[in-house]
CSV table of N, CA, C and O in Angstrom, one decimal:
chain,number,residue,atom,x,y,z
A,1060,ARG,N,-23.4,40.2,17.3
A,1060,ARG,CA,-22.1,39.6,17.4
A,1060,ARG,C,-22.0,38.4,16.5
A,1060,ARG,O,-20.9,38.2,15.9
A,1061,ALA,N,-23.0,37.5,16.4
A,1061,ALA,CA,-22.9,36.3,15.7
A,1061,ALA,C,-22.7,36.6,14.2
A,1061,ALA,O,-21.9,36.0,13.5
A,1062,GLN,N,-23.4,37.6,13.7
A,1062,GLN,CA,-23.3,37.9,12.2
A,1062,GLN,C,-21.9,38.5,12.0
A,1062,GLN,O,-21.3,38.2,11.0
A,1063,PHE,N,-21.4,39.4,12.9
A,1063,PHE,CA,-20.1,40.0,12.7
A,1063,PHE,C,-19.0,38.9,12.8
A,1063,PHE,O,-18.1,38.9,12.0
A,1064,LEU,N,-19.2,37.9,13.7
A,1064,LEU,CA,-18.2,36.9,13.8
A,1064,LEU,C,-18.2,36.0,12.6
A,1064,LEU,O,-17.1,35.6,12.1
A,1065,GLU,N,-19.4,35.8,12.0
A,1065,GLU,CA,-19.5,35.0,10.8
A,1065,GLU,C,-18.8,35.8,9.6
A,1065,GLU,O,-18.0,35.2,8.8
A,1066,PHE,N,-19.0,37.1,9.5
A,1066,PHE,CA,-18.3,37.9,8.5
A,1066,PHE,C,-16.8,37.8,8.7
A,1066,PHE,O,-16.0,37.6,7.8
A,1067,LEU,N,-16.3,37.9,10.0
A,1067,LEU,CA,-14.9,37.8,10.2
A,1067,LEU,C,-14.3,36.5,9.9
A,1067,LEU,O,-13.2,36.4,9.3
A,1068,SER,N,-15.1,35.4,10.1
A,1068,SER,CA,-14.7,34.1,9.8
A,1068,SER,C,-14.5,33.9,8.3
A,1068,SER,O,-13.5,33.4,7.8
A,1069,GLU,N,-15.4,34.5,7.5
A,1069,GLU,CA,-15.3,34.5,6.1
A,1069,GLU,C,-14.1,35.3,5.6
A,1069,GLU,O,-13.5,35.0,4.5
A,1070,SER,N,-13.8,36.3,6.3
A,1070,SER,CA,-12.6,37.2,6.0
A,1070,SER,C,-11.3,36.6,6.6
A,1070,SER,O,-10.3,37.3,6.4
A,1071,HIS,N,-11.4,35.5,7.2
A,1071,HIS,CA,-10.2,34.9,7.9
A,1071,HIS,C,-9.6,35.8,8.9
A,1071,HIS,O,-8.3,35.8,9.0
A,1072,CYS,N,-10.4,36.4,9.7
A,1072,CYS,CA,-9.8,37.3,10.8
A,1072,CYS,C,-10.7,37.2,12.0
A,1072,CYS,O,-10.7,38.1,12.9
A,1073,ALA,N,-11.5,36.2,12.2
A,1073,ALA,CA,-12.3,36.0,13.4
A,1073,ALA,C,-11.5,35.9,14.7
A,1073,ALA,O,-11.9,36.4,15.7
A,1074,GLU,N,-10.3,35.4,14.5
A,1074,GLU,CA,-9.4,35.3,15.7
A,1074,GLU,C,-9.1,36.7,16.4
A,1074,GLU,O,-8.9,36.7,17.6
A,1075,VAL,N,-9.2,37.7,15.6
A,1075,VAL,CA,-9.0,39.1,16.2
A,1075,VAL,C,-10.1,39.4,17.2
A,1075,VAL,O,-9.8,39.8,18.3
A,1076,LEU,N,-11.3,39.2,16.8
A,1076,LEU,CA,-12.4,39.4,17.7
A,1076,LEU,C,-12.4,38.5,18.9
A,1076,LEU,O,-12.6,38.9,20.0
A,1077,LEU,N,-12.1,37.2,18.6
A,1077,LEU,CA,-12.0,36.2,19.7
A,1077,LEU,C,-10.9,36.6,20.7
A,1077,LEU,O,-11.1,36.4,21.9
A,1078,ALA,N,-9.8,37.0,20.2
A,1078,ALA,CA,-8.6,37.4,21.1
A,1078,ALA,C,-9.0,38.6,21.9
A,1078,ALA,O,-8.8,38.7,23.1
A,1079,TRP,N,-9.6,39.6,21.2
A,1079,TRP,CA,-10.0,40.8,22.0
A,1079,TRP,C,-11.0,40.4,23.1
A,1079,TRP,O,-10.9,40.9,24.2
A,1080,GLU,N,-12.0,39.6,22.8
A,1080,GLU,CA,-13.0,39.2,23.8
A,1080,GLU,C,-12.3,38.4,25.0
A,1080,GLU,O,-12.6,38.7,26.1
A,1081,ALA,N,-11.3,37.6,24.7
A,1081,ALA,CA,-10.6,36.8,25.7
A,1081,ALA,C,-9.8,37.8,26.6
A,1081,ALA,O,-9.8,37.7,27.8
A,1082,MET,N,-9.2,38.8,25.9
A,1082,MET,CA,-8.4,39.7,26.7
A,1082,MET,C,-9.2,40.7,27.5
A,1082,MET,O,-8.9,41.0,28.6
A,1083,GLU,N,-10.4,41.0,27.0
A,1083,GLU,CA,-11.3,41.9,27.7
A,1083,GLU,C,-11.9,41.2,28.9
A,1083,GLU,O,-12.0,41.7,30.0
A,1084,THR,N,-12.2,39.9,28.7
A,1084,THR,CA,-12.7,39.1,29.9
A,1084,THR,C,-11.6,39.0,30.9
A,1084,THR,O,-11.9,39.1,32.1
A,1085,TYR,N,-10.4,38.8,30.5
A,1085,TYR,CA,-9.2,38.7,31.4
A,1085,TYR,C,-9.1,40.0,32.2
A,1085,TYR,O,-8.9,40.1,33.4
A,1086,ARG,N,-9.1,41.1,31.5
A,1086,ARG,CA,-9.0,42.5,32.1
A,1086,ARG,C,-10.1,42.7,33.1
A,1086,ARG,O,-9.8,43.2,34.2
A,1087,LEU,N,-11.3,42.3,32.8
A,1087,LEU,CA,-12.4,42.5,33.8
A,1087,LEU,C,-12.3,41.6,35.0
A,1087,LEU,O,-12.7,41.9,36.1
A,1088,ARG,N,-11.9,40.3,34.7
A,1088,ARG,CA,-11.8,39.3,35.8
A,1088,ARG,C,-10.7,39.5,36.7
A,1088,ARG,O,-10.8,39.2,37.9
A,1089,PHE,N,-9.6,40.0,36.2
A,1089,PHE,CA,-8.3,40.2,37.0
A,1089,PHE,C,-7.8,41.6,36.9
A,1089,PHE,O,-6.8,41.9,36.3
A,1090,PRO,N,-8.6,42.6,37.4
A,1090,PRO,CA,-8.2,44.0,37.2
A,1090,PRO,C,-6.8,44.4,37.8
A,1090,PRO,O,-6.1,45.2,37.2
A,1091,ASP,N,-6.4,43.7,38.9
A,1091,ASP,CA,-5.1,44.0,39.4
A,1091,ASP,C,-4.1,43.0,39.1
A,1091,ASP,O,-2.9,43.1,39.5
A,1092,ARG,N,-4.5,41.9,38.4
A,1092,ARG,CA,-3.6,40.8,37.9
A,1092,ARG,C,-2.9,40.1,39.1
A,1092,ARG,O,-1.8,39.5,38.9
A,1093,THR,N,-3.4,40.2,40.3
A,1093,THR,CA,-2.7,39.6,41.4
A,1093,THR,C,-3.4,38.3,41.8
A,1093,THR,O,-2.8,37.5,42.6
A,1094,TYR,N,-4.6,38.0,41.4
A,1094,TYR,CA,-5.3,36.8,41.7
A,1094,TYR,C,-4.5,35.6,41.2
A,1094,TYR,O,-3.9,35.7,40.1
A,1095,GLN,N,-4.4,34.5,41.9
A,1095,GLN,CA,-3.6,33.4,41.6
A,1095,GLN,C,-3.9,32.8,40.2
A,1095,GLN,O,-3.0,32.4,39.5
A,1096,GLY,N,-5.1,32.9,39.7
A,1096,GLY,CA,-5.4,32.4,38.4
A,1096,GLY,C,-5.1,33.3,37.2
A,1096,GLY,O,-5.2,32.9,36.1
A,1097,ALA,N,-4.7,34.5,37.5
A,1097,ALA,CA,-4.4,35.5,36.4
A,1097,ALA,C,-3.3,35.0,35.5
A,1097,ALA,O,-3.4,35.1,34.3
A,1098,ALA,N,-2.2,34.5,36.0
A,1098,ALA,CA,-1.1,34.1,35.2
A,1098,ALA,C,-1.5,32.9,34.3
A,1098,ALA,O,-1.2,32.9,33.1
A,1099,SER,N,-2.2,32.0,34.9
A,1099,SER,CA,-2.6,30.8,34.2
A,1099,SER,C,-3.6,31.2,33.0
A,1099,SER,O,-3.4,30.7,31.9
A,1100,GLN,N,-4.5,32.1,33.3
A,1100,GLN,CA,-5.4,32.6,32.2
A,1100,GLN,C,-4.6,33.3,31.2
A,1100,GLN,O,-4.9,33.2,30.0
A,1101,ALA,N,-3.7,34.2,31.5
A,1101,ALA,CA,-2.9,34.9,30.5
A,1101,ALA,C,-2.1,33.9,29.7
A,1101,ALA,O,-2.0,34.1,28.4
A,1102,LEU,N,-1.5,32.8,30.2
A,1102,LEU,CA,-0.8,31.8,29.5
A,1102,LEU,C,-1.8,31.1,28.5
A,1102,LEU,O,-1.4,30.8,27.4
A,1103,GLN,N,-3.0,30.9,28.9
A,1103,GLN,CA,-4.0,30.3,28.0
A,1103,GLN,C,-4.3,31.2,26.8
A,1103,GLN,O,-4.4,30.7,25.7
A,1104,ILE,N,-4.4,32.4,27.1
A,1104,ILE,CA,-4.7,33.4,26.0
A,1104,ILE,C,-3.5,33.4,25.0
A,1104,ILE,O,-3.6,33.4,23.8
A,1105,ILE,N,-2.3,33.4,25.5
A,1105,ILE,CA,-1.1,33.4,24.7
A,1105,ILE,C,-1.0,32.1,23.9
A,1105,ILE,O,-0.7,32.2,22.7
A,1106,ASP,N,-1.3,31.0,24.5
A,1106,ASP,CA,-1.3,29.7,23.8
A,1106,ASP,C,-2.3,29.7,22.7
A,1106,ASP,O,-2.0,29.1,21.6
A,1107,ARG,N,-3.4,30.3,22.9
A,1107,ARG,CA,-4.5,30.2,21.9
A,1107,ARG,C,-4.3,31.3,20.8
A,1107,ARG,O,-4.6,31.0,19.6
A,1108,PHE,N,-3.7,32.5,21.1
A,1108,PHE,CA,-3.8,33.5,20.1
A,1108,PHE,C,-2.4,34.1,19.7
A,1108,PHE,O,-2.3,34.7,18.6
A,1109,VAL,N,-1.4,34.0,20.5
A,1109,VAL,CA,-0.2,34.8,20.3
A,1109,VAL,C,1.0,33.9,19.7
A,1109,VAL,O,1.7,34.3,18.9
A,1110,ARG,N,1.1,32.7,20.3
A,1110,ARG,CA,2.2,31.8,19.9
A,1110,ARG,C,2.2,31.6,18.4
A,1110,ARG,O,1.1,31.5,17.8
A,1111,VAL,N,3.4,31.4,17.8
A,1111,VAL,CA,3.5,31.1,16.4
A,1111,VAL,C,2.8,29.7,16.3
A,1111,VAL,O,3.1,28.8,17.1
A,1112,ASP,N,2.0,29.5,15.3
A,1112,ASP,CA,1.2,28.3,15.1
A,1112,ASP,C,0.2,28.0,16.1
A,1112,ASP,O,-0.3,26.9,16.3
A,1113,ALA,N,-0.3,29.0,16.9
A,1113,ALA,CA,-1.3,28.9,17.8
A,1113,ALA,C,-2.6,28.5,17.1
A,1113,ALA,O,-2.8,28.8,15.9
A,1114,PRO,N,-3.5,27.8,17.7
A,1114,PRO,CA,-4.8,27.4,17.1
A,1114,PRO,C,-5.5,28.6,16.4
A,1114,PRO,O,-6.1,28.4,15.3
A,1115,GLU,N,-5.5,29.7,17.0
A,1115,GLU,CA,-6.2,30.9,16.5
A,1115,GLU,C,-5.3,32.1,16.5
A,1115,GLU,O,-5.6,33.1,17.0
A,1116,GLU,N,-4.1,31.8,15.9
A,1116,GLU,CA,-3.0,32.8,15.9
A,1116,GLU,C,-3.5,34.2,15.3
A,1116,GLU,O,-4.0,34.2,14.2
A,1117,VAL,N,-3.3,35.2,16.0
A,1117,VAL,CA,-3.5,36.6,15.5
A,1117,VAL,C,-2.3,37.1,14.8
A,1117,VAL,O,-1.2,36.9,15.2
A,1118,ASN,N,-2.5,37.6,13.6
A,1118,ASN,CA,-1.4,38.2,12.8
A,1118,ASN,C,-1.0,39.5,13.5
A,1118,ASN,O,-1.7,40.4,13.6
A,1119,SER,N,0.3,39.4,14.0
A,1119,SER,CA,0.8,40.6,14.6
A,1119,SER,C,2.3,40.8,14.2
A,1119,SER,O,3.0,39.8,13.8
A,1120,GLU,N,2.8,42.0,14.3
A,1120,GLU,CA,4.2,42.3,14.0
A,1120,GLU,C,5.1,41.6,15.0
A,1120,GLU,O,4.8,41.5,16.2
A,1121,ASP,N,6.3,41.3,14.5
A,1121,ASP,CA,7.2,40.6,15.4
A,1121,ASP,C,7.6,41.5,16.6
A,1121,ASP,O,7.8,41.0,17.7
A,1122,LYS,N,7.7,42.8,16.4
A,1122,LYS,CA,8.1,43.7,17.5
A,1122,LYS,C,7.0,43.7,18.6
A,1122,LYS,O,7.3,44.1,19.7
A,1123,ILE,N,5.8,43.3,18.3
A,1123,ILE,CA,4.8,43.1,19.3
A,1123,ILE,C,4.8,41.7,19.9
A,1123,ILE,O,4.7,41.5,21.1
A,1124,ARG,N,4.9,40.7,19.0
A,1124,ARG,CA,4.8,39.3,19.5
A,1124,ARG,C,6.0,38.9,20.3
A,1124,ARG,O,5.8,38.2,21.3
A,1125,GLN,N,7.2,39.3,20.0
A,1125,GLN,CA,8.4,38.8,20.6
A,1125,GLN,C,8.5,39.1,22.1
A,1125,GLN,O,8.8,38.3,22.9
A,1126,PRO,N,8.2,40.4,22.5
A,1126,PRO,CA,8.2,40.7,24.0
A,1126,PRO,C,7.2,39.8,24.8
A,1126,PRO,O,7.4,39.4,25.9
A,1127,ILE,N,6.0,39.6,24.2
A,1127,ILE,CA,5.0,38.8,24.8
A,1127,ILE,C,5.5,37.4,24.9
A,1127,ILE,O,5.3,36.8,26.0
A,1128,LEU,N,6.0,36.8,23.9
A,1128,LEU,CA,6.5,35.4,23.9
A,1128,LEU,C,7.7,35.3,24.9
A,1128,LEU,O,7.8,34.2,25.5
A,1129,SER,N,8.5,36.3,25.0
A,1129,SER,CA,9.7,36.2,25.9
A,1129,SER,C,9.1,36.2,27.4
A,1129,SER,O,9.6,35.3,28.2
A,1130,ALA,N,8.2,37.0,27.7
A,1130,ALA,CA,7.6,37.0,29.0
A,1130,ALA,C,6.8,35.7,29.3
A,1130,ALA,O,6.9,35.1,30.4
A,1131,TYR,N,6.2,35.2,28.2
A,1131,TYR,CA,5.5,33.9,28.3
A,1131,TYR,C,6.4,32.8,28.6
A,1131,TYR,O,6.2,32.0,29.5
A,1132,ALA,N,7.6,32.7,28.0
A,1132,ALA,CA,8.6,31.7,28.2
A,1132,ALA,C,9.1,31.7,29.6
A,1132,ALA,O,9.2,30.7,30.3
A,1133,GLU,N,9.4,32.9,30.1
A,1133,GLU,CA,9.8,33.1,31.5
A,1133,GLU,C,8.8,32.7,32.5
A,1133,GLU,O,9.1,32.0,33.5
A,1134,GLU,N,7.5,33.0,32.2
A,1134,GLU,CA,6.5,32.6,33.2
A,1134,GLU,C,6.3,31.1,33.2
A,1134,GLU,O,6.1,30.5,34.2
A,1135,ARG,N,6.3,30.5,32.0
A,1135,ARG,CA,6.2,29.0,32.0
A,1135,ARG,C,7.3,28.3,32.7
A,1135,ARG,O,7.1,27.3,33.4
A,1136,LEU,N,8.5,28.8,32.5
A,1136,LEU,CA,9.7,28.3,33.3
A,1136,LEU,C,9.5,28.4,34.8
A,1136,LEU,O,9.8,27.5,35.5
A,1137,ARG,N,9.1,29.6,35.2
A,1137,ARG,CA,8.8,29.9,36.6
A,1137,ARG,C,7.8,29.0,37.2
A,1137,ARG,O,7.9,28.5,38.3
A,1138,ALA,N,6.8,28.7,36.4
A,1138,ALA,CA,5.7,27.8,36.8
A,1138,ALA,C,6.1,26.3,36.7
A,1138,ALA,O,5.3,25.4,37.1
A,1139,GLY,N,7.2,26.0,36.1
A,1139,GLY,CA,7.7,24.6,35.9
A,1139,GLY,C,7.0,23.9,34.8
A,1139,GLY,O,6.9,22.7,34.9
A,1140,MET,N,6.5,24.6,33.8
A,1140,MET,CA,5.8,24.0,32.7
A,1140,MET,C,6.7,23.8,31.6
A,1140,MET,O,7.7,24.6,31.4
A,1141,CYS,N,6.4,22.9,30.7
A,1141,CYS,CA,7.2,22.7,29.5
A,1141,CYS,C,6.9,23.7,28.5
A,1141,CYS,O,5.7,24.2,28.4
A,1142,LEU,N,7.9,24.1,27.7
A,1142,LEU,CA,7.6,25.1,26.6
A,1142,LEU,C,7.1,24.3,25.5
A,1142,LEU,O,6.5,24.4,24.7
């Protein structure tokens, strides 16, 4: 994993592996997504990888990113968080 991550870093796409790992951890930790921490963890993943100008933004098509960001904005509003 370390060598592959180093290769991806050199290729400027390590965020893809890191995002996949974060999402896989989320999927395994919250299989039914009903646990109280699931929404918070999902928002953290979006903040880190999906948002435009996120610290480790994954390059994705707008047709994929926009529905995620719309749901993200709704959830943050529901939770009373600032966008």
